[in-house]
Tab-separated table of C-alpha atoms and ligand atoms in Angstrom:
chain	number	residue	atom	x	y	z
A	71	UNK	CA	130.397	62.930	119.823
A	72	UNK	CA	129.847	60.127	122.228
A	73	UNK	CA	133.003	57.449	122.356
A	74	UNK	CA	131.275	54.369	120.311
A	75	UNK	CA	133.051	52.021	123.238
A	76	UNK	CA	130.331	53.792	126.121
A	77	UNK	CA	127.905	51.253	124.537
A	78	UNK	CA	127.334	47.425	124.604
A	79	UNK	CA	124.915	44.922	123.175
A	80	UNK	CA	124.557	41.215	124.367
A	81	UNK	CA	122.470	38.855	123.660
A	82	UNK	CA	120.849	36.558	126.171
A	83	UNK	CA	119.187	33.202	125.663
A	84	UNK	CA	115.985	32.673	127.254
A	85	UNK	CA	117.630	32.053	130.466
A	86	UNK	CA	118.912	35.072	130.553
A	87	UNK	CA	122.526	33.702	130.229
A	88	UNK	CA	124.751	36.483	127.877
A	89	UNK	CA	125.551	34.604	124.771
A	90	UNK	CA	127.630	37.377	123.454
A	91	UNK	CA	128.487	41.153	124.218
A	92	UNK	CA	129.814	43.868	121.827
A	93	UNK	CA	131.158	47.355	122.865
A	94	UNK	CA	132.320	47.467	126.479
A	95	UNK	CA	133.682	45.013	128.557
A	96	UNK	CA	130.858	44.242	130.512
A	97	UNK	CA	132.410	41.137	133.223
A	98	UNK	CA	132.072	43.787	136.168
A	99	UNK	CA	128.594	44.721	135.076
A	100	UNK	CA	125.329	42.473	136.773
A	101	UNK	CA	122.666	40.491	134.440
A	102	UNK	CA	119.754	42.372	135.388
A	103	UNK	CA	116.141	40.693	134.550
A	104	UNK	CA	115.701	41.136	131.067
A	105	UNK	CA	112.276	41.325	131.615
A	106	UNK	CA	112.628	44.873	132.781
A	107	UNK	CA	112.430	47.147	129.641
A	108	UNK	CA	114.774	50.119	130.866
A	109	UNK	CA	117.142	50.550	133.717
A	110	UNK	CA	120.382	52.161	135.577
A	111	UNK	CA	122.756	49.073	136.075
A	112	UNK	CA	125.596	50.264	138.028
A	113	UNK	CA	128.556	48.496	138.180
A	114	UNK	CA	131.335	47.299	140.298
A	115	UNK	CA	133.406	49.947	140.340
A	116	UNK	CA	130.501	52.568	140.747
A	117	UNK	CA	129.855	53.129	136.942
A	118	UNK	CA	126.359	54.190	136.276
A	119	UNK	CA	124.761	52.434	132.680
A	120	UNK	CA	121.462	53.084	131.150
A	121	UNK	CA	120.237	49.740	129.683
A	122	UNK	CA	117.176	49.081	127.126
A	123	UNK	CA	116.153	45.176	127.084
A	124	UNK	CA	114.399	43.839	123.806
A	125	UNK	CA	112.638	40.245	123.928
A	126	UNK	CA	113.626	38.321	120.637
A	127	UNK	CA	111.073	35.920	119.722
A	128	UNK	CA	109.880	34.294	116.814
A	129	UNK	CA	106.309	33.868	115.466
A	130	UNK	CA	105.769	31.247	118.866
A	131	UNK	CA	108.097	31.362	121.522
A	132	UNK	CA	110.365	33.797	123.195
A	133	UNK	CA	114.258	33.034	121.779
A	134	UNK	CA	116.032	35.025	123.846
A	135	UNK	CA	116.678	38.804	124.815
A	136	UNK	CA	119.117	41.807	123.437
A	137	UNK	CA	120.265	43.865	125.557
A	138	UNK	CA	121.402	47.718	124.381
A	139	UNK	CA	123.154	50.198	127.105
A	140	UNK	CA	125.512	52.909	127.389
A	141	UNK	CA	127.587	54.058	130.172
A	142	UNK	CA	127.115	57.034	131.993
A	143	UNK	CA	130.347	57.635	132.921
A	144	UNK	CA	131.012	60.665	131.207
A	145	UNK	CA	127.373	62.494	131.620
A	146	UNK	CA	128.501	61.559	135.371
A	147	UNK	CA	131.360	63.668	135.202
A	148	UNK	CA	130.199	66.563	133.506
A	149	UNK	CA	127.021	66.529	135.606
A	150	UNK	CA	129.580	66.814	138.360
A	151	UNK	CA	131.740	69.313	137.054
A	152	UNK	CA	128.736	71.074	136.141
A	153	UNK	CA	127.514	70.991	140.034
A	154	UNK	CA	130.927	71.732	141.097
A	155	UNK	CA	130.610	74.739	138.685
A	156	UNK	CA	127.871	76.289	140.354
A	157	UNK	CA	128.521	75.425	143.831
A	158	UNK	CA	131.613	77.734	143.301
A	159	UNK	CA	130.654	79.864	140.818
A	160	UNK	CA	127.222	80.972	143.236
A	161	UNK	CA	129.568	82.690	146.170
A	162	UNK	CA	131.927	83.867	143.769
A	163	UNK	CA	129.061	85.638	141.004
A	164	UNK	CA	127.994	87.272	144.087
A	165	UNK	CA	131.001	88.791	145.560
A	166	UNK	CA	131.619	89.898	141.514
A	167	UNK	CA	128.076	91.370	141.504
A	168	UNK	CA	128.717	93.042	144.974
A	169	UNK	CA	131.598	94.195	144.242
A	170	UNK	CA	130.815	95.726	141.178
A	171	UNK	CA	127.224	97.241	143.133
A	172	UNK	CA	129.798	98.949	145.188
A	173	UNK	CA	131.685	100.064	142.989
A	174	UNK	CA	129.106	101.811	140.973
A	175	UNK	CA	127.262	102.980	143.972
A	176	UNK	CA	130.338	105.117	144.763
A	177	UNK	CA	131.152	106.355	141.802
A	178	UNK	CA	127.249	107.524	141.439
A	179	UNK	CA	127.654	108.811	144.807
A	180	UNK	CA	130.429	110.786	144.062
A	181	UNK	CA	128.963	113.648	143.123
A	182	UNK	CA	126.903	114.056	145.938
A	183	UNK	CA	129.791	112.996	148.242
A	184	UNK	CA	131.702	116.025	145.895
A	185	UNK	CA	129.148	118.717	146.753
A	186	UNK	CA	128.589	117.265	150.545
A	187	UNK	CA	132.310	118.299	150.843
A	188	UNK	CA	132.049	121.671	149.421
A	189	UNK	CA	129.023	122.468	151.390
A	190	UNK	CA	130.707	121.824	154.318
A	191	UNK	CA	133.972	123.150	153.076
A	192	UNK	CA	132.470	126.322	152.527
A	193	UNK	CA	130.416	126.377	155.819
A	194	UNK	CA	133.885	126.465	157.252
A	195	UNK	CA	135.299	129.115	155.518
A	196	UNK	CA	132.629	131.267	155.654
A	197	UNK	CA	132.205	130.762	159.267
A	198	UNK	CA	136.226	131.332	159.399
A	199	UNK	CA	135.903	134.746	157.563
A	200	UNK	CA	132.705	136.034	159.329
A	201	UNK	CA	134.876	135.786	162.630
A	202	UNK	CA	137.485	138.776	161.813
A	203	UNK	CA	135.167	141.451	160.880
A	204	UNK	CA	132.196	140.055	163.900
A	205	UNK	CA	135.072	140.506	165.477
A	206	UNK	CA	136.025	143.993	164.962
A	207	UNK	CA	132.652	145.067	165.205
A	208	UNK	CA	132.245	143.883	168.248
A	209	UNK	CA	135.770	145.925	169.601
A	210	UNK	CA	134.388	149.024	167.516
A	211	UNK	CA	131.238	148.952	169.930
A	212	UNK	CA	133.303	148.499	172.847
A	213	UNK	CA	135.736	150.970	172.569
A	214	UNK	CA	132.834	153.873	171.348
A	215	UNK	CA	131.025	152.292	175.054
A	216	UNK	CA	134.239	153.393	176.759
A	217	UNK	CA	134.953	156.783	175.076
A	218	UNK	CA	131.648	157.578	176.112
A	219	UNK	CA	132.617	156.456	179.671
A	220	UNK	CA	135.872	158.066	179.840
A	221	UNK	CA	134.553	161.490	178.351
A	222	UNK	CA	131.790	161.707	180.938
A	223	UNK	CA	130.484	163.733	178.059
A	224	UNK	CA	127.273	163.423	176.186
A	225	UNK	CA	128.860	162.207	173.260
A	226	UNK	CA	126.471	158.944	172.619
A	227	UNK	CA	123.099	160.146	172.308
A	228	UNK	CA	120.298	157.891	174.301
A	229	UNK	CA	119.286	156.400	170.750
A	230	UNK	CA	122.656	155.844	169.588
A	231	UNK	CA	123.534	154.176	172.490
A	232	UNK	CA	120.575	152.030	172.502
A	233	UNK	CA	120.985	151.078	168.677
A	234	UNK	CA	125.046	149.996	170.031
A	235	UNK	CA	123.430	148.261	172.461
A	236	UNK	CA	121.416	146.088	170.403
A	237	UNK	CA	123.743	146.020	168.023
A	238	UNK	CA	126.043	144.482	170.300
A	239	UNK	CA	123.772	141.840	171.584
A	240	UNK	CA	123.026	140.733	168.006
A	241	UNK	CA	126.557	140.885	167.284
A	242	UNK	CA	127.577	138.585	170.248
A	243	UNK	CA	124.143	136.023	168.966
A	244	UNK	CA	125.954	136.530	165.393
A	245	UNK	CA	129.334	135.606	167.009
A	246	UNK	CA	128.116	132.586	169.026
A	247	UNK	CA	126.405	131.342	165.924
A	248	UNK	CA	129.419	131.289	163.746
A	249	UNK	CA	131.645	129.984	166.288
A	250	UNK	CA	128.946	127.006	166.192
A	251	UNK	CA	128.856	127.112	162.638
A	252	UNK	CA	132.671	126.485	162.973
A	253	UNK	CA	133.392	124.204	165.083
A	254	UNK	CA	130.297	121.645	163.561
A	255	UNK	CA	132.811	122.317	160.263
A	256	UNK	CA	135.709	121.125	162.113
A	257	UNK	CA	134.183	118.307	163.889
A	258	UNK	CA	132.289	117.153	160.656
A	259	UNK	CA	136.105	117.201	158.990
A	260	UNK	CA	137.688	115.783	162.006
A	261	UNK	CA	139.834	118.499	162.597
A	262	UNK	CA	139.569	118.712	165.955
A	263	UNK	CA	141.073	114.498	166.613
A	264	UNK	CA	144.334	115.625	167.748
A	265	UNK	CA	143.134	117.837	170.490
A	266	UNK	CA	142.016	114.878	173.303
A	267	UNK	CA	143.909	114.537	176.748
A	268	UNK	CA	142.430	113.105	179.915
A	269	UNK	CA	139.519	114.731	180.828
A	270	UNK	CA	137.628	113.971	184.304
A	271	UNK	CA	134.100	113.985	184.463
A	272	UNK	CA	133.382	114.340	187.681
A	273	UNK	CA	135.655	117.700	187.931
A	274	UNK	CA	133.565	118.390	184.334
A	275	UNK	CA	130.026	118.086	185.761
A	276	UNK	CA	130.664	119.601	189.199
A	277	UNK	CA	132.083	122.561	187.580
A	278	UNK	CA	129.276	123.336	185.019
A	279	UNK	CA	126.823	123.323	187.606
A	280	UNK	CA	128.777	125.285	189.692
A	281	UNK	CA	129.050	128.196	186.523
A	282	UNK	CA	125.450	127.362	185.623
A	283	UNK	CA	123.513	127.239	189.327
A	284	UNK	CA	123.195	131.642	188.545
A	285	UNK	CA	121.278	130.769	185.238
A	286	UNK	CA	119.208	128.234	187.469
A	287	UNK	CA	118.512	130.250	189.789
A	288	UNK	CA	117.467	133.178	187.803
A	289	UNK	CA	115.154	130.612	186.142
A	290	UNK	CA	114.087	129.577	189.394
A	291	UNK	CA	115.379	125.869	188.587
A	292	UNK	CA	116.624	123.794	191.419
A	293	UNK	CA	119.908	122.513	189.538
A	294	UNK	CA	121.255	119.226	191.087
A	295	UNK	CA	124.128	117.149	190.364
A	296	UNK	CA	124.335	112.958	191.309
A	297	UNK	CA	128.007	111.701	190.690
A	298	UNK	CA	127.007	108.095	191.655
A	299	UNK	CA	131.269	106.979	190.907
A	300	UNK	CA	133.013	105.925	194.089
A	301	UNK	CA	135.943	107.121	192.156
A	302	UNK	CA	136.853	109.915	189.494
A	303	UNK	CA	135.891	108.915	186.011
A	304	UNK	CA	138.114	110.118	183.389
A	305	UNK	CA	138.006	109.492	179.494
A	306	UNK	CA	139.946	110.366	176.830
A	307	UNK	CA	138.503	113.388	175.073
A	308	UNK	CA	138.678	116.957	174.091
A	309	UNK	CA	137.770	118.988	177.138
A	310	UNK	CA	136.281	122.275	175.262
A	311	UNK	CA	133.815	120.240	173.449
A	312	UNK	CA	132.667	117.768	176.507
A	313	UNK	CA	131.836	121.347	178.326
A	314	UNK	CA	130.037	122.737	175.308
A	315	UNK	CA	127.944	119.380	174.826
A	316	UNK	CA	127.080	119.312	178.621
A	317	UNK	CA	126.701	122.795	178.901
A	318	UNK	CA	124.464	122.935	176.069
A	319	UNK	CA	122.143	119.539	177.784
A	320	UNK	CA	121.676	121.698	180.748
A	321	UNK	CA	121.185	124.593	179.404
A	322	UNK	CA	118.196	123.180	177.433
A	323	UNK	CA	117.137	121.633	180.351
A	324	UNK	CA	117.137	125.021	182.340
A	325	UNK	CA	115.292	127.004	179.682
A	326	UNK	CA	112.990	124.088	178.966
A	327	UNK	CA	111.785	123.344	183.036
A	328	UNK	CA	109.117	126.216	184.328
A	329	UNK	CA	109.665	127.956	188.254
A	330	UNK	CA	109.897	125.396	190.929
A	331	UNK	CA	111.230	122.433	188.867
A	332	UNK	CA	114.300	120.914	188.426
A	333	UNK	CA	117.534	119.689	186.604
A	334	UNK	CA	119.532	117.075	187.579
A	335	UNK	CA	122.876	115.955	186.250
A	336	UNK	CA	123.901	112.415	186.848
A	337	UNK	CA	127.429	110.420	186.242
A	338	UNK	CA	127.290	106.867	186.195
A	339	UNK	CA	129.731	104.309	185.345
A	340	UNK	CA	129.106	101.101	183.178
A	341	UNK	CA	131.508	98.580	182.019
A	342	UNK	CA	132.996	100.222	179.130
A	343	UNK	CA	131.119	103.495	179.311
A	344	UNK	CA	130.336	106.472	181.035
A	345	UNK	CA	126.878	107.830	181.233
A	346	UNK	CA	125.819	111.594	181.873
A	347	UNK	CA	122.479	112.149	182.345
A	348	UNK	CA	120.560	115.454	181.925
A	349	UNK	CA	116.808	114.972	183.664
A	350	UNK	CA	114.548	117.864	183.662
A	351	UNK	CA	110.988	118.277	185.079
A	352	UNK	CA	110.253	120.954	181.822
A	353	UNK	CA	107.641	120.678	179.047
A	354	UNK	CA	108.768	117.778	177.470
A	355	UNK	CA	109.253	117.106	173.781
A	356	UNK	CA	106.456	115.698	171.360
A	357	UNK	CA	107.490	112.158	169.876
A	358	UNK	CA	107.220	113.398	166.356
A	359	UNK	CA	110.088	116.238	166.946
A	360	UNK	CA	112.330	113.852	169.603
A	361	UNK	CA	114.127	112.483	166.001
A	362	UNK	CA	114.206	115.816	164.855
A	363	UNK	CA	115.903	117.824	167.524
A	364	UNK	CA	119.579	116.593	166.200
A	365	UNK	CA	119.048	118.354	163.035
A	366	UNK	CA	121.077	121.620	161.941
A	367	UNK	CA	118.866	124.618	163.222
A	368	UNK	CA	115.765	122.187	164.219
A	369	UNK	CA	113.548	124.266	166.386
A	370	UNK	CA	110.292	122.937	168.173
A	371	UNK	CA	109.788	126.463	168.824
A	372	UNK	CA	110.554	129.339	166.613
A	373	UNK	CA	109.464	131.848	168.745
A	374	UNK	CA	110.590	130.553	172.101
A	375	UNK	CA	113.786	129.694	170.739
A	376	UNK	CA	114.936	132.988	169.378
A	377	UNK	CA	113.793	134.259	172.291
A	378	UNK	CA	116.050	132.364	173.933
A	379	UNK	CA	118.628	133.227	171.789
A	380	UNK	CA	119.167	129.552	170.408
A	381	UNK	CA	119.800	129.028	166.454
A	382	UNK	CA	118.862	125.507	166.568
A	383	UNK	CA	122.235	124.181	166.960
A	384	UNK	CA	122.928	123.240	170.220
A	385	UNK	CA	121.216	119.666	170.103
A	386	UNK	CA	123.477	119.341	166.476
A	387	UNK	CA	126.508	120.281	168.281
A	388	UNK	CA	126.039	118.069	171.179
A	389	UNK	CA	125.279	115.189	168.878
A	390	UNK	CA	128.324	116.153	166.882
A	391	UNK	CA	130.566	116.200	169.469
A	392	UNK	CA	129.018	112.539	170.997
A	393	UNK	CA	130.004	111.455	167.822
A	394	UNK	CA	133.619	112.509	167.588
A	395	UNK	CA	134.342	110.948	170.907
A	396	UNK	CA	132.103	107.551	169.331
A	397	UNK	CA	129.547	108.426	172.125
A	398	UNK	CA	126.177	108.872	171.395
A	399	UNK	CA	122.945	110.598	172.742
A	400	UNK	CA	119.587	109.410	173.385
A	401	UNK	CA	116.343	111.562	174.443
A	402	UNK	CA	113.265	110.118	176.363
A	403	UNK	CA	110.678	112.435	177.189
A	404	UNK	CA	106.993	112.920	177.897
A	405	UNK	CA	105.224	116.134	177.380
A	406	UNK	CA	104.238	118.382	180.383
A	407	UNK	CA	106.489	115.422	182.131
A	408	UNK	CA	109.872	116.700	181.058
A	409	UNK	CA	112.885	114.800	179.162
A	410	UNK	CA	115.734	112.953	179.665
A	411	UNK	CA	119.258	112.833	177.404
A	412	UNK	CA	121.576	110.098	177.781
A	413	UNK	CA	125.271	110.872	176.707
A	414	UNK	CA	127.399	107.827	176.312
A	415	UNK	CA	130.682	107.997	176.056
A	416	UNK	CA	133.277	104.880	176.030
A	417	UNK	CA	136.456	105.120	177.987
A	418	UNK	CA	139.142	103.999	175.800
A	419	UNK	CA	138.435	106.596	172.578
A	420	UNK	CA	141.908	107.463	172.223
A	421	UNK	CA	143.184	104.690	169.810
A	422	UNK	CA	139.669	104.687	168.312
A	423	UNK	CA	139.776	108.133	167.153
A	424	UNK	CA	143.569	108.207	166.543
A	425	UNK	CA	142.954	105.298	164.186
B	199	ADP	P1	118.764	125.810	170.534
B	199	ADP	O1	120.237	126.030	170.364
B	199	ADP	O2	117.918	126.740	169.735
B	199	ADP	O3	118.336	125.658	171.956
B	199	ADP	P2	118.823	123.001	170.308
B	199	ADP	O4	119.424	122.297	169.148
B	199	ADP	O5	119.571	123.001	171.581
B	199	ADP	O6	118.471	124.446	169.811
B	199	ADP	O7	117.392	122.381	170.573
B	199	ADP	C1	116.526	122.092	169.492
B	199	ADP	C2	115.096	122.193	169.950
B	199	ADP	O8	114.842	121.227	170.963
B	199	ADP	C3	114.784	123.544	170.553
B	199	ADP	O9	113.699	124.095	169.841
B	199	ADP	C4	114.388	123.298	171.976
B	199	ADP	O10	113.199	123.960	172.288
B	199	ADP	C5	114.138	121.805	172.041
B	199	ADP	N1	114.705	121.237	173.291
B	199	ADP	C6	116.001	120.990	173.546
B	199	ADP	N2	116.157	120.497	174.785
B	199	ADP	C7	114.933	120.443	175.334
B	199	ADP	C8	114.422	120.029	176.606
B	199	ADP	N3	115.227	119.587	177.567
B	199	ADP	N4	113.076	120.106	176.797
B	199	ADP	C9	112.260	120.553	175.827
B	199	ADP	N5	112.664	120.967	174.607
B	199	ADP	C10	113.994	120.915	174.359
């Protein structure tokens, strides 16, 4: 309930001069016309009052004027703490409620985070255990190739030796696949973050095109390289996987670019990156595959591909291994005009990828 002394009635003669006043003390508080029916008076020390003015008359003339009103003082002050309320209570109901959305989102994404983990889990393993016996398969082919060759004898038969041979070849494709298969487990679990030293590009790039000017040339691909770095550019990285991720760019690039055209392999320097750029004069790639490339045995091509012996995981890989060195790649390309991938890689990784 209200406090009775918020409220005051005076009476006024007809010249508006107070006669009397009950309730508050009012000496702060101005005479405002009576003639006004209702109004906010506020007084000199900033208190708000609502007032109601009655005329008093009798059956002829007007005898004077009562005057009813209550302060607003205390409406004031919970209207403020009520603003107050909400002006804190807005940011801090949201962080609750985002908080809480987080929260939940997790734990329903658990699951899927759960089974994510043993997907890849077991892609690892599996990959790990298909190694030993691809692996002694492969030494089991060899070593019957070189009893044959040491016996001089007849003791593979044509077909025999042609089923070894194939089986060979698919055992190698088999071998290459898991070892793919392996390290995408290892990079996906960040395995591999301990294994970066210094690597320099420039020693990187001329090398690969070096080991890969045969496959070029067999393709009938001019294979050029443009190091456009007054000096050596070096980055912090895992030298294995930089080879594979190039190697795999021009490789592409090669297969992809028909007699007569060309590769080129360009290092450039920007301000906190390196860029290596793999240009090819080839067939291109369609806009609605160019997002699809990265994908885990995404082939434009079925047939071309396993003719080429890929599995679809080269493009993965390379993305993969952008990604553990927080690089990235980027693909431009125009059918029949050829493509271009952008690697970006930043030069100080090390504390990145440490932390
Ligand atoms: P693969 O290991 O089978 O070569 P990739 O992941 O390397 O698979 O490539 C995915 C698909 O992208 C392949 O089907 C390949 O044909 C296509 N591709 C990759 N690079 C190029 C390129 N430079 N030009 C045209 N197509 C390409």
């Amino acid at each position: 309930m209200a406090d009775p002394v918020n409220y005051y009635l005076r009476l006024l003669d007809r010249s508006e001069r107070p006669l009397t006043v009950a309730g508050v003390q009012l000496e702060q508080l101005p005479i405002a016309s009576a003639e006004i029916r209702r109004q906010t008076l506020i007084d000199t020390s900033g208190i708000r009052y609502r007032q109601i003015s009655l005329t008093l008359r009798t059956q002829y003339q007007l005898t004077g004027y009562m005057q009813v009103g209550r302060s607003l003082k205390d409406l004031d002050q919970h209207l403020a703490a009520l603003r107050l309320a909400l002006l804190l209570g807005w940011p801090v109901t949201m962080i609750v409620i985002a908080i809480c959305s987080w929260y939940l989102a997790g734990h329903a994404m658990q699951p899927v985070y759960r089974s994510y983990q043993q997907m890849e889990q077991f892609t690892g393993d599996a990959a790990h255990e298909f190694r030993t016996p691809l692996a002694a398969m492969h030494s089991t082919i060899d070593a019957a190739f070189r009893l044959h060759g040491q016996s001089g004898s007849d003791l593979l038969s044509e077909p025999i030796s042609r089923t070894l041979q194939v089986i060979k070849r698919q055992n190698a494709r088999l071998s290459k696949l898991v070892g793919d298969l392996l390290l995408l487990a290892r990079l996906d679990r960040h395995q591999l973050a301990g294994e970066y030293c210094l690597c320099c590009l420039n020693d990187l790039i001329s090398d690969l095109v070096e080991e890969l000017a045969f496959l070029a040339i067999e393709a009938q691909v001019k294979l050029v390289q443009q190091v456009q770095t007054p000096k050596k550019l070096c980055i912090l990285g895992n030298e294995e996987q930089l080879y594979r991720l190039f190697s795999n760019l021009i490789i592409n690039g090669i297969q992809a670019t028909p007699n007569g055209g060309q590769v080129t392999v360009t290092l450039e320097r920007g301000d906190r990156y390196a860029f290596i750029i793999v240009q090819d004069t080839g067939i291109g790639i369609a806009p609605e595959h160019q997002s699809l490339i990265f994908g885990r045995f995404y082939r434009i091509n079925q047939d071309r591909s396993r003719a080429s012996g890929g599995s679809g995981l080269g493009l993965a890989l390379a993305c993969a291994i952008a990604r553990a060195h927080r690089g990235s790649i980027q693909v431009q390309s125009q059918i029949n005009k050829g493509s271009t991938f952008t690697v970006k890689l930043p030069f100080n990784t090390l504390a990145k990828i440490r932390g």
